[in-house]
Short mmCIF file of C-alpha atoms and ligand atoms in Angstrom, two decimals:
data_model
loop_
_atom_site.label_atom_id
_atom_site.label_comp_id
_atom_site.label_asym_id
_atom_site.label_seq_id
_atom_site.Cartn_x
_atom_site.Cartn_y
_atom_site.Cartn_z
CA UNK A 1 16.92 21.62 7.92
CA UNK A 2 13.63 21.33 6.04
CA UNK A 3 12.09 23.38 3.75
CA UNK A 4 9.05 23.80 1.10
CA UNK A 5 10.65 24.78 -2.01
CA UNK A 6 6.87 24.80 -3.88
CA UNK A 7 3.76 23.19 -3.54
CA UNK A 8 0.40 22.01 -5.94
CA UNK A 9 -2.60 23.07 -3.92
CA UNK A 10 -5.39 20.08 -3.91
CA UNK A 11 -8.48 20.28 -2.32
CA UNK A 12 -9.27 22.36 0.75
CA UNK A 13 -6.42 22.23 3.13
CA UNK A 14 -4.28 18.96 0.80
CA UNK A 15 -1.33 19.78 -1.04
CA UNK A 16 1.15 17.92 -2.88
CA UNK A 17 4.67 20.18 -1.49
CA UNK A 18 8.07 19.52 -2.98
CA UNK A 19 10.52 19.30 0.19
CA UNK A 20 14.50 19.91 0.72
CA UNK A 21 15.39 17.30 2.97
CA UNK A 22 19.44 16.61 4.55
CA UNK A 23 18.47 13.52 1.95
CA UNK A 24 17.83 15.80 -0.81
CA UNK A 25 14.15 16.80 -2.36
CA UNK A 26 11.21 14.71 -1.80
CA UNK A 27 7.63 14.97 -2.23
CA UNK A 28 5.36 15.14 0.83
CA UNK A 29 1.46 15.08 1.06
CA UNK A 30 0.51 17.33 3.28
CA UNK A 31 -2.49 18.29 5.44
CA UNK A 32 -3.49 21.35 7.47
CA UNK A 33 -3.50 21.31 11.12
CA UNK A 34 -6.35 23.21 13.42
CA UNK A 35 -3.49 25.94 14.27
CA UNK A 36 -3.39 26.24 10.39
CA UNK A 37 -0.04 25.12 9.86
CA UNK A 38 0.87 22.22 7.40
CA UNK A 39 2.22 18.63 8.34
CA UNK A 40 3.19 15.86 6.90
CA UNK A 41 -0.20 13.81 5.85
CA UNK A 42 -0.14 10.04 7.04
CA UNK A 43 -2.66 7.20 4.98
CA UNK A 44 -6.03 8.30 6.50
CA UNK A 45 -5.73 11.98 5.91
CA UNK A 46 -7.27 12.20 2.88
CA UNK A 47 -4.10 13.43 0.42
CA UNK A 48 -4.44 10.46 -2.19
CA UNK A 49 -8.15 10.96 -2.42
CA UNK A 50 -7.68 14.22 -2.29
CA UNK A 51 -5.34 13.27 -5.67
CA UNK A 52 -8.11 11.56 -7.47
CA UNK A 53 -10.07 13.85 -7.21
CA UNK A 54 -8.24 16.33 -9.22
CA UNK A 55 -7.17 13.81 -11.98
CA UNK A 56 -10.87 13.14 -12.36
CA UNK A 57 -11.52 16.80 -12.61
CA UNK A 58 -8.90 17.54 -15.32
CA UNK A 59 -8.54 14.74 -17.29
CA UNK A 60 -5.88 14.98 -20.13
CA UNK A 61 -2.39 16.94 -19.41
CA UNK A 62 -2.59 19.87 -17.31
CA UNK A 63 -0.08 22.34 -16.19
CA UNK A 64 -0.23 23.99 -12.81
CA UNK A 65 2.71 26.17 -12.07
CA UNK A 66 5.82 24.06 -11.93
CA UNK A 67 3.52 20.91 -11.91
CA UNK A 68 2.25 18.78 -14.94
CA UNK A 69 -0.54 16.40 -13.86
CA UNK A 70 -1.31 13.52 -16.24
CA UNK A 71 -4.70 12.29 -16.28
CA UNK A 72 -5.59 8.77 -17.83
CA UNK A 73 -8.63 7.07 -16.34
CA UNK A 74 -9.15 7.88 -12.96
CA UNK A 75 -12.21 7.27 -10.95
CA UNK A 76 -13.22 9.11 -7.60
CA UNK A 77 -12.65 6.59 -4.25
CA UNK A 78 -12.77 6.78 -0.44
CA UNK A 79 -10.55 5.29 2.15
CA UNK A 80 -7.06 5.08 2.66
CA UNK A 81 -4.48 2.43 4.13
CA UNK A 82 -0.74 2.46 3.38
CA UNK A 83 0.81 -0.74 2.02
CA UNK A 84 2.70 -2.52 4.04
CA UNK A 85 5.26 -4.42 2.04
CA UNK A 86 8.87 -3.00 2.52
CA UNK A 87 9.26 -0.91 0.01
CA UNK A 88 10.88 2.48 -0.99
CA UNK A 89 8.80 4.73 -1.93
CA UNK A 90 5.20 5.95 -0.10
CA UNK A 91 2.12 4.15 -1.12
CA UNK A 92 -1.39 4.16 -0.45
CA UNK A 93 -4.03 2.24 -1.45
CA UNK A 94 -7.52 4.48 -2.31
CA UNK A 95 -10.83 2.48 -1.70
CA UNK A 96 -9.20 -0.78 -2.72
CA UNK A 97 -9.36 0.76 -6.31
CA UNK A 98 -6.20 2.87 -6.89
CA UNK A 99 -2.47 3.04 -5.41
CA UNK A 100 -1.25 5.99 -5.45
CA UNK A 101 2.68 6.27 -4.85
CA UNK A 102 4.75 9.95 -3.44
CA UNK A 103 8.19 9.60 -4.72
CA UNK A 104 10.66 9.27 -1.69
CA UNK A 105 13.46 10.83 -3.77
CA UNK A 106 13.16 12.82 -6.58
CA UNK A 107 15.65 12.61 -9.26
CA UNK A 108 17.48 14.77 -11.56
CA UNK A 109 14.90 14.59 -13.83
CA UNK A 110 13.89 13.37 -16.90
CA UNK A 111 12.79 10.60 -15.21
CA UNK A 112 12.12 7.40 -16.65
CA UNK A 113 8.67 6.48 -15.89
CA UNK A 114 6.80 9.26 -17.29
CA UNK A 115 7.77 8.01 -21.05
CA UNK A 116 7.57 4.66 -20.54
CA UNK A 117 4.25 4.34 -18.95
CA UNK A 118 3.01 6.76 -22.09
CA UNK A 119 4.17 4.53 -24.72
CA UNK A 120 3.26 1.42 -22.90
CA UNK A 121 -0.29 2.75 -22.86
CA UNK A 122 -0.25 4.19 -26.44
CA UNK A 123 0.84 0.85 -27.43
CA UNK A 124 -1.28 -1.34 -25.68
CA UNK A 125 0.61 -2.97 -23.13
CA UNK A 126 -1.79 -5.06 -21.48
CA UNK A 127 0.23 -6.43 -18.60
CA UNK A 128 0.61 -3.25 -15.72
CA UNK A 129 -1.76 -1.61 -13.74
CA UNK A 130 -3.58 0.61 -15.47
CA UNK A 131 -2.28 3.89 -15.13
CA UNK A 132 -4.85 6.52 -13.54
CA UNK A 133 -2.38 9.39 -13.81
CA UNK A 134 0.97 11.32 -13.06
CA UNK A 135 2.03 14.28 -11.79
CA UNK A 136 5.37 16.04 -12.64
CA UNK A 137 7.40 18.44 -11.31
CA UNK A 138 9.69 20.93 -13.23
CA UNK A 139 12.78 21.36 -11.46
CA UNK A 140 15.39 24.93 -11.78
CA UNK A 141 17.20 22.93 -14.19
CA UNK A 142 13.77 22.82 -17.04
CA UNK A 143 14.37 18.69 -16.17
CA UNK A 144 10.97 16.72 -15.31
CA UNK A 145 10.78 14.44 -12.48
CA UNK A 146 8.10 12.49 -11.14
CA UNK A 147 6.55 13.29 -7.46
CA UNK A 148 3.45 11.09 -7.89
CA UNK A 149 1.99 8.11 -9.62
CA UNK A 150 -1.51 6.50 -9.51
CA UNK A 151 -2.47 3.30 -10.83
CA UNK A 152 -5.09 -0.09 -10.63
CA UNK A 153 -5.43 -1.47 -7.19
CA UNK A 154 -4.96 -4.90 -8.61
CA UNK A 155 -6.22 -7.04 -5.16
CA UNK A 156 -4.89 -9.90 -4.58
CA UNK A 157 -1.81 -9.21 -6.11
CA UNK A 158 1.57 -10.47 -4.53
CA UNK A 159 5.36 -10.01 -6.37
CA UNK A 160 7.36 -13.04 -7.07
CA UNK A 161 9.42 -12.57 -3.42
CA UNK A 162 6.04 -14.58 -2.88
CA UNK A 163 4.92 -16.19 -5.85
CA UNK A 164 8.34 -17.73 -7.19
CA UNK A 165 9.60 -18.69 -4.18
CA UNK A 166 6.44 -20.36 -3.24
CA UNK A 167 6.63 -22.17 -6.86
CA UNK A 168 10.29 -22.88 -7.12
CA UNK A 169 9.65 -24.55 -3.26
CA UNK A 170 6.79 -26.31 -3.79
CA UNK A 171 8.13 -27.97 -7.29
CA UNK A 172 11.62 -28.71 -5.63
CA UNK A 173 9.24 -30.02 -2.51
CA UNK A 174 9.96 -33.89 -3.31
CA UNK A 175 11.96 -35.94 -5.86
CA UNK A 176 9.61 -35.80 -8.90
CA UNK A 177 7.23 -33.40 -7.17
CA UNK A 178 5.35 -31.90 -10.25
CA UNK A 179 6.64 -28.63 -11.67
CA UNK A 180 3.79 -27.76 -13.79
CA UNK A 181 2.90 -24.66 -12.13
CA UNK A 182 6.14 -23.25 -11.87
CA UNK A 183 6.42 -23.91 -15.72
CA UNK A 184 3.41 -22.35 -16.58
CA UNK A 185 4.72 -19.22 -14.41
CA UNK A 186 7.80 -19.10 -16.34
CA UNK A 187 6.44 -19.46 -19.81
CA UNK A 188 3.72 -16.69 -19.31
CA UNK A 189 6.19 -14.29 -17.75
CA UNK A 190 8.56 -15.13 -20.42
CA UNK A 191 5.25 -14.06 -22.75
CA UNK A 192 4.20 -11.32 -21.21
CA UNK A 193 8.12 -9.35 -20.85
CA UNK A 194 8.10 -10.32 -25.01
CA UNK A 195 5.29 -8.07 -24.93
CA UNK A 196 6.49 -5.57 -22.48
CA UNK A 197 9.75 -5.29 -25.28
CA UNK A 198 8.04 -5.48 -28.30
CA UNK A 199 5.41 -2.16 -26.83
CA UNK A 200 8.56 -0.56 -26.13
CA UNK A 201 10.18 -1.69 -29.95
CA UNK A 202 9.81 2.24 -31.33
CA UNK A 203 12.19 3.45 -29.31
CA UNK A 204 14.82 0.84 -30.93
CA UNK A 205 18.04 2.21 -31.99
CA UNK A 206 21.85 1.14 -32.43
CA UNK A 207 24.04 0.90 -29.69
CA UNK A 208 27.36 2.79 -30.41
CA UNK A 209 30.96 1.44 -29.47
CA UNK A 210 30.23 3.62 -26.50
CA UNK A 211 27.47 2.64 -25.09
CA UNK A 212 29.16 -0.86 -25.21
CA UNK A 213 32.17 0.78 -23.49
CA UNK A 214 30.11 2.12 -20.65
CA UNK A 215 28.05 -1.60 -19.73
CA UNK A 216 31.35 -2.88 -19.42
CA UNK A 217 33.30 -0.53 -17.17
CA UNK A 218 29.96 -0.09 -15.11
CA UNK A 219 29.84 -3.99 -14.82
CA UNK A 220 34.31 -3.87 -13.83
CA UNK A 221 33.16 -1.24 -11.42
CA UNK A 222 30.92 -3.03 -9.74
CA UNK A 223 33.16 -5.74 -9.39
CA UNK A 224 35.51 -3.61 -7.53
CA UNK A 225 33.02 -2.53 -5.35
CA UNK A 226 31.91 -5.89 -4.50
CA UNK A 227 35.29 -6.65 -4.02
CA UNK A 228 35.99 -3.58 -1.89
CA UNK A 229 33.17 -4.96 0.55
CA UNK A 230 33.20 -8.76 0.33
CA UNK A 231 34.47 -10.59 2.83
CA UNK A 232 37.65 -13.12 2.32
CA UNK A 233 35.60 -16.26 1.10
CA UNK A 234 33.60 -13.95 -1.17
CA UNK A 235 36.44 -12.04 -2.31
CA UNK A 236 38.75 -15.06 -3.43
CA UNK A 237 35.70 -16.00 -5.70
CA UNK A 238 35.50 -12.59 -6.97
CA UNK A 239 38.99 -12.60 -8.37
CA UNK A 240 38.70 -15.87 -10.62
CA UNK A 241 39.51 -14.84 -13.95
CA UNK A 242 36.50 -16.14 -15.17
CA UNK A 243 34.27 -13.38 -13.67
CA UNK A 244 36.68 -10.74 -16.00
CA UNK A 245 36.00 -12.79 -18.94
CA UNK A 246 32.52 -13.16 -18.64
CA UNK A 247 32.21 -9.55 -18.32
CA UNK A 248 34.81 -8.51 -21.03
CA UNK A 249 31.41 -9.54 -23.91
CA UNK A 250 29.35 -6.53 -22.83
CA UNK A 251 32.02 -4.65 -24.30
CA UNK A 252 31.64 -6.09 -27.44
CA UNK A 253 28.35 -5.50 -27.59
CA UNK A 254 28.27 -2.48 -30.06
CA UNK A 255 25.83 -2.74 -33.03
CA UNK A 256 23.50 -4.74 -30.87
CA UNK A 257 19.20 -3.13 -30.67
CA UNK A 258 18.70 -1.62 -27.59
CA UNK A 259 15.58 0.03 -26.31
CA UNK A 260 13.43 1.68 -23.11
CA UNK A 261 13.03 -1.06 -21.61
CA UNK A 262 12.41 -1.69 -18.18
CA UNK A 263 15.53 -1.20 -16.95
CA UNK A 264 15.21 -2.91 -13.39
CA UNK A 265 13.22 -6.43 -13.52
CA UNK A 266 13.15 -9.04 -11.16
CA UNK A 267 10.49 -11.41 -9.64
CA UNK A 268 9.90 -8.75 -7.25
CA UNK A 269 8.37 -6.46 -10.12
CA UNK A 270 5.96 -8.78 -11.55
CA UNK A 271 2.85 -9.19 -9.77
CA UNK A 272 0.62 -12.47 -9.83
CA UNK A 273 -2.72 -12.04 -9.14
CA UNK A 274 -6.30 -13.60 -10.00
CA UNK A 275 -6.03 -11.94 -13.81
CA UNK A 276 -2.32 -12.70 -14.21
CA UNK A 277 0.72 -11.02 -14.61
CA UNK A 278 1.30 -7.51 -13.93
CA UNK A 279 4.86 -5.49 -14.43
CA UNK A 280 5.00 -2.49 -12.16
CA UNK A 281 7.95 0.24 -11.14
CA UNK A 282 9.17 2.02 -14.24
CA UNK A 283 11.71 4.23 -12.48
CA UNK A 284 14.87 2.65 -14.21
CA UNK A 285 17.59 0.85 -12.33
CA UNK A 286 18.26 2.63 -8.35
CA UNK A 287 21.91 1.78 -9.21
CA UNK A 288 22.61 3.86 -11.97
CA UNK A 289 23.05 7.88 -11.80
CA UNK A 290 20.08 9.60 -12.91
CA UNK A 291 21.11 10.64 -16.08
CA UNK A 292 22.10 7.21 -16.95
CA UNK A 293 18.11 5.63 -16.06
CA UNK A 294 16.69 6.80 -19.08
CA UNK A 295 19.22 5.58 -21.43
CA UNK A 296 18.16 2.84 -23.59
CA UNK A 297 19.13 -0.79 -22.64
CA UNK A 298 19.73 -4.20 -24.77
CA UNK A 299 16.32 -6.14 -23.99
CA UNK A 300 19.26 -9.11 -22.80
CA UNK A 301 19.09 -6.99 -19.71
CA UNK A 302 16.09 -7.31 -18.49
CA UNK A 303 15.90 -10.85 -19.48
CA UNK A 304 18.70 -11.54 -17.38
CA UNK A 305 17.33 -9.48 -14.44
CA UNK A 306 14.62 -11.67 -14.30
CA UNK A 307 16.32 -15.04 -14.76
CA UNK A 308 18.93 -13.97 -12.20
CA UNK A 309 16.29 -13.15 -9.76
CA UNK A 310 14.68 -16.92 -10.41
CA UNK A 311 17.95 -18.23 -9.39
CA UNK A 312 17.42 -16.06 -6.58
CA UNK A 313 14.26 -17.36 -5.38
CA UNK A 314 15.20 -20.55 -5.53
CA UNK A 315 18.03 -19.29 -3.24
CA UNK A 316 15.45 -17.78 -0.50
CA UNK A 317 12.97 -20.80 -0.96
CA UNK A 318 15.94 -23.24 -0.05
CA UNK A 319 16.62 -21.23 3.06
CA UNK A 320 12.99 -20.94 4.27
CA UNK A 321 11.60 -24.04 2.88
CA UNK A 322 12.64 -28.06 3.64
CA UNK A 323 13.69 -28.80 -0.26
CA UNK A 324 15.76 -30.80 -1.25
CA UNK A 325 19.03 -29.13 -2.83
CA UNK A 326 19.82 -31.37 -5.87
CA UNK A 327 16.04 -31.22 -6.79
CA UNK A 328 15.92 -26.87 -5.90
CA UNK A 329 19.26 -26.87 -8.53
CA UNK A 330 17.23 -28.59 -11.02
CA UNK A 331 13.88 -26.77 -11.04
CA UNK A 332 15.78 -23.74 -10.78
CA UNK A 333 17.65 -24.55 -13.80
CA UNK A 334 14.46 -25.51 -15.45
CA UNK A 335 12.49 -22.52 -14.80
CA UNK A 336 14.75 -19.91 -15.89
CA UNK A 337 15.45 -22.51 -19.15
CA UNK A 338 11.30 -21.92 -19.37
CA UNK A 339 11.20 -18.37 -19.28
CA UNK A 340 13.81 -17.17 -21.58
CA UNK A 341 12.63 -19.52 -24.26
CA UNK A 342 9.21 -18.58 -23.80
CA UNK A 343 10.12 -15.18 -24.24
CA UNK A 344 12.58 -15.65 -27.05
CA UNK A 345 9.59 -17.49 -29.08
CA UNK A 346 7.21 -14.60 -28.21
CA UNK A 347 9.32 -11.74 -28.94
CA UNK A 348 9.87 -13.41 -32.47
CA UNK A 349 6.09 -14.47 -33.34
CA UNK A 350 5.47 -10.79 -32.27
CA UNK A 351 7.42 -9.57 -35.08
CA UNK A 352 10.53 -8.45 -32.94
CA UNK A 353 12.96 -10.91 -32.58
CA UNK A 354 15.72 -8.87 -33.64
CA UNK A 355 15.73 -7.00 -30.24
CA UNK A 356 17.10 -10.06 -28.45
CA UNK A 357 20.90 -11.18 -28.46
CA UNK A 358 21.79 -13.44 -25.71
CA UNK A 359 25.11 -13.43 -26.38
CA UNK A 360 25.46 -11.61 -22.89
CA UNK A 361 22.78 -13.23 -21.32
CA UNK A 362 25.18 -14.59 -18.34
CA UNK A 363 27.08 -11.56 -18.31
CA UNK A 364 24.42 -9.43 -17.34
CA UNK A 365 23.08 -11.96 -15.06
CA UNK A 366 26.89 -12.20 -13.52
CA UNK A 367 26.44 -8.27 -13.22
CA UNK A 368 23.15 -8.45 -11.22
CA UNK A 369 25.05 -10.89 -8.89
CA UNK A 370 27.49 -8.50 -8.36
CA UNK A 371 24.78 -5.36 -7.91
CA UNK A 372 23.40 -7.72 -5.24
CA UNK A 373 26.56 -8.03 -3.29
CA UNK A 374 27.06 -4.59 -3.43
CA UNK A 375 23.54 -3.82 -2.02
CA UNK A 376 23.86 -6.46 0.62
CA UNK A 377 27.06 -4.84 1.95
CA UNK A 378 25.71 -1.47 2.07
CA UNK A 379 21.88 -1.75 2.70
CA UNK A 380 20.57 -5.36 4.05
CA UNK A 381 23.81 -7.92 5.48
CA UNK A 382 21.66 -10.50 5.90
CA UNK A 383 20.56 -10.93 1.96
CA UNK A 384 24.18 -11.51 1.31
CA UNK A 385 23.56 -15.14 1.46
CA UNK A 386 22.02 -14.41 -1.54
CA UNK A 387 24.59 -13.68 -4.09
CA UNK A 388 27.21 -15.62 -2.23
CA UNK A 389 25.27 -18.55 -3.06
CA UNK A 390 24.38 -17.45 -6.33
CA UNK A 391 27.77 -16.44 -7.66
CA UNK A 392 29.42 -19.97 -7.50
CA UNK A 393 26.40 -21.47 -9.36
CA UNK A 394 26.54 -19.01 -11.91
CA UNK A 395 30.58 -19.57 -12.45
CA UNK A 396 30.01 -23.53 -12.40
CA UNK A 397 27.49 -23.70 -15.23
CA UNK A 398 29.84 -22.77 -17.61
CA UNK A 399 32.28 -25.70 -15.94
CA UNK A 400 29.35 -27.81 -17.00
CA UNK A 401 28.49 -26.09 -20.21
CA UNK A 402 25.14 -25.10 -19.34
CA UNK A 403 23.82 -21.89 -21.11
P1 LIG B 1 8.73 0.64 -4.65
O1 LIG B 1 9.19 1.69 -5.60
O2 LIG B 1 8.58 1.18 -3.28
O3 LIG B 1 9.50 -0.64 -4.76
P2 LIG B 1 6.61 -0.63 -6.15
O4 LIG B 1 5.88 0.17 -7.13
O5 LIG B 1 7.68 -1.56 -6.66
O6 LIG B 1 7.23 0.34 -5.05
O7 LIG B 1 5.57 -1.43 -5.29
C1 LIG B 1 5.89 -2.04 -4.05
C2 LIG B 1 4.87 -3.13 -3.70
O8 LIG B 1 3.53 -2.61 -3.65
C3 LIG B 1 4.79 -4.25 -4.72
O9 LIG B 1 5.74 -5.26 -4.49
C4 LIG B 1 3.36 -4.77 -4.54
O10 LIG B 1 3.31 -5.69 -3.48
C5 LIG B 1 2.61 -3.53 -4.16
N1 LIG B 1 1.93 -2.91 -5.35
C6 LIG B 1 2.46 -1.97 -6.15
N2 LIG B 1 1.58 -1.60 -7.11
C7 LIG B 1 0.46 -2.34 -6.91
C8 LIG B 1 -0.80 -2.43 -7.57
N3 LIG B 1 -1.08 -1.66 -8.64
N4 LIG B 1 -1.73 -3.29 -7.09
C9 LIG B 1 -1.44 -4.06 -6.00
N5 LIG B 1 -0.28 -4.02 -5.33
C10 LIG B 1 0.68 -3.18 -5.77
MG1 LIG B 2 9.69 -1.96 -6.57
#
């Protein structure tokens, strides 16, 4: 069963339509067909230009029924191709200028991105593609979702399922191959997430005894789960007591800043490309319930997203590169060592150091782990490699006192 439940008319025969699907609602470009009934639109039909167009005709905030279209700095361009990296949501790329993404699965709004993108922009953020525009949809409810973003083409751009693992490989390539590159990465990443926070910094408020409550029973519960699906090898790890004591911190985390921050970083969210560094997807973490993405986080979080997801790359680079393992452990070590004191020393010159407690630095990081499993079991078996190999490295550093 499929239905259009409303729709925001573009140009001649284009429209944006808000769809119920078995999957719930999602938002579909659409084109008009000779017999004069509407179909899905594929890249090529002309929907995304279609798009532009309008933001460059109404620039500022505009309301159209149920729909609010943002308009930033958009430009008019011509051709369309979809891109092709596995991802989630629908993108296409406009005239090599603009990407223009149709949300897959709309959530209970308010969603996350809306905000976040706004402040990062009032504030200056330098390190995203430039936001061209929005448009929102207003749901029965009165909640705002988001059905479509545009931003920057940025060309040339690839995420760090490419650029770290490339890195981490070619430093761990040889004994005493040079690192320096793979440095440099993690210091200016480090940099430019300090400045991701501190743009984000207004929104800074207390965490309550609550909130503290919550990380940790979301962090036991996903340590049932992963225990619920793991297989015997996995699951004998999973019930060290040192996994429940690692986790037991986040609930002592009350009193600590927390803020909008990104809520879901990893390597795979920061793009390199010829003019650096560029943080995309602001849609909050896929795990959580809706309500719970727009909830403000402890910046520790997405630190530890990040570093986890070095440790991560190093994992994937050791499977699809010839390194050498001793040498992978220690540029792994190194790199993540790199990037959180980069952005520790940022964050602080910034003016904003008291955001960041890494008191549960390894917790949270012990938490991704654990997401990881969870999505391995239920969406992709064969990145479980992944976190199994990840878990006992994370439980041994504190055998060996690392950090
Ligand atoms: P999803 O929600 O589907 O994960 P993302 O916004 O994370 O979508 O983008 C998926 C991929 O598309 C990225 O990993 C990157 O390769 C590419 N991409 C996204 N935005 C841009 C951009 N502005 N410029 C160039 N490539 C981009
Ligand atoms: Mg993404």
């Amino acid at each position: 069963m499929s239905g259009d439940l409303d729709s925001l008319d573009l140009i001649g025969g284009k429209r944006l339509s808000i769809v119920t699907t078995a999957d719930g609602l999602t938002a579909e470009p659409q084109v008009r067909d000779s017999d004069g009934s509407w179909r899905r639109a594929r890249p090529g039909d002309g929907v995304a230009e279609a798009l532009l167009a309008l933001l460059v005709a109404a620039p500022g905030v505009s309301e159209i029924g149920s729909f609010t279209v943002h308009s930033w700095s958009a430009r008019v361009a011509a051709g369309e191709r979809a891109i092709t990296v596995d991802q989630t949501n629908e993108s296409v790329i406009v005239g090599d200028a603009a990407v223009v993404k149709w949300a897959a699965h709309l959530l209970a709004g308010p969603h996350p991105a809306p905000r976040r993108i706004e402040l990062l922009r009032a504030n200056g953020f330098r390190h995203m593609p430039c936001p061209w525009g929005l448009v929102t949809w207003r749901s029965e409810d009165g909640a705002q979702t988001l059905v479509a973003g545009v931003d920057e083409y940025l060309p040339g751009a690839v995420d760090g399922w490419t650029w770290a693992v490339d890195l981490i490989a070619a430093a761990a390539a040889a004994p005493g191959a040079p690192a320096d590159e793979l440095m440099a990465a993690a210091a200016d990443v480090g940099a430019v997430i300090a400045e991701l926070h501190a743009a984000l910094a207004s929104t800074a408020t207390i965490a309550s005894p609550a909130d503290a409550q919550r990380w940790r029973a979301a962090a036991v519960a996903t340590l049932d789960e992963a225990r619920a699906q793991a297989d015997p090898a996995l699951r004998d790890l999973l019930d060290s007591r040192a996994i429940n004591e690692i986790l037991a911190d986040l609930g002592a985390m009350a009193g600590t800043a927390v803020i909008e921050g990104h809520g879901d970083l990893h390597v795979g969210q920061v793009l390199r490309h010829p003019g650096g560094y560029a943080v995309i997807d602001f849609d909050g973490n896929p795990v959580l319930p809706p309500a719970e993405r727009v909830l403000p986080i402890p910046a520790v979080l997405d630190v530890a997203g990040l570093a986890q997801s070095l440790t991560h790359a190093a994992i994937v680079a050791r499977r699809h590169h010839r390194v050498d393992e001793q040498a992978l452990a220690r540029v792994e070590r190194l790199a993540r060592d790199r990037f959180t004191r980069s952005y520790a020393t940022h964050l602080a010159a910034l003016g904003h150091g008291e955001l960041y407690d890494p008191a549960c630095l390894r917790a949270f990081r012990l938490q991704q782990v654990l997401r990881e499993v969870v999505y391995a079991a239920r969406h992709l078996p064969r990145w479980m490699y992944v976190p199994e190999t990840a878990l006992p490295m994370l439980l041994d550093e504190g055998i060996a006192g690392g950090p």
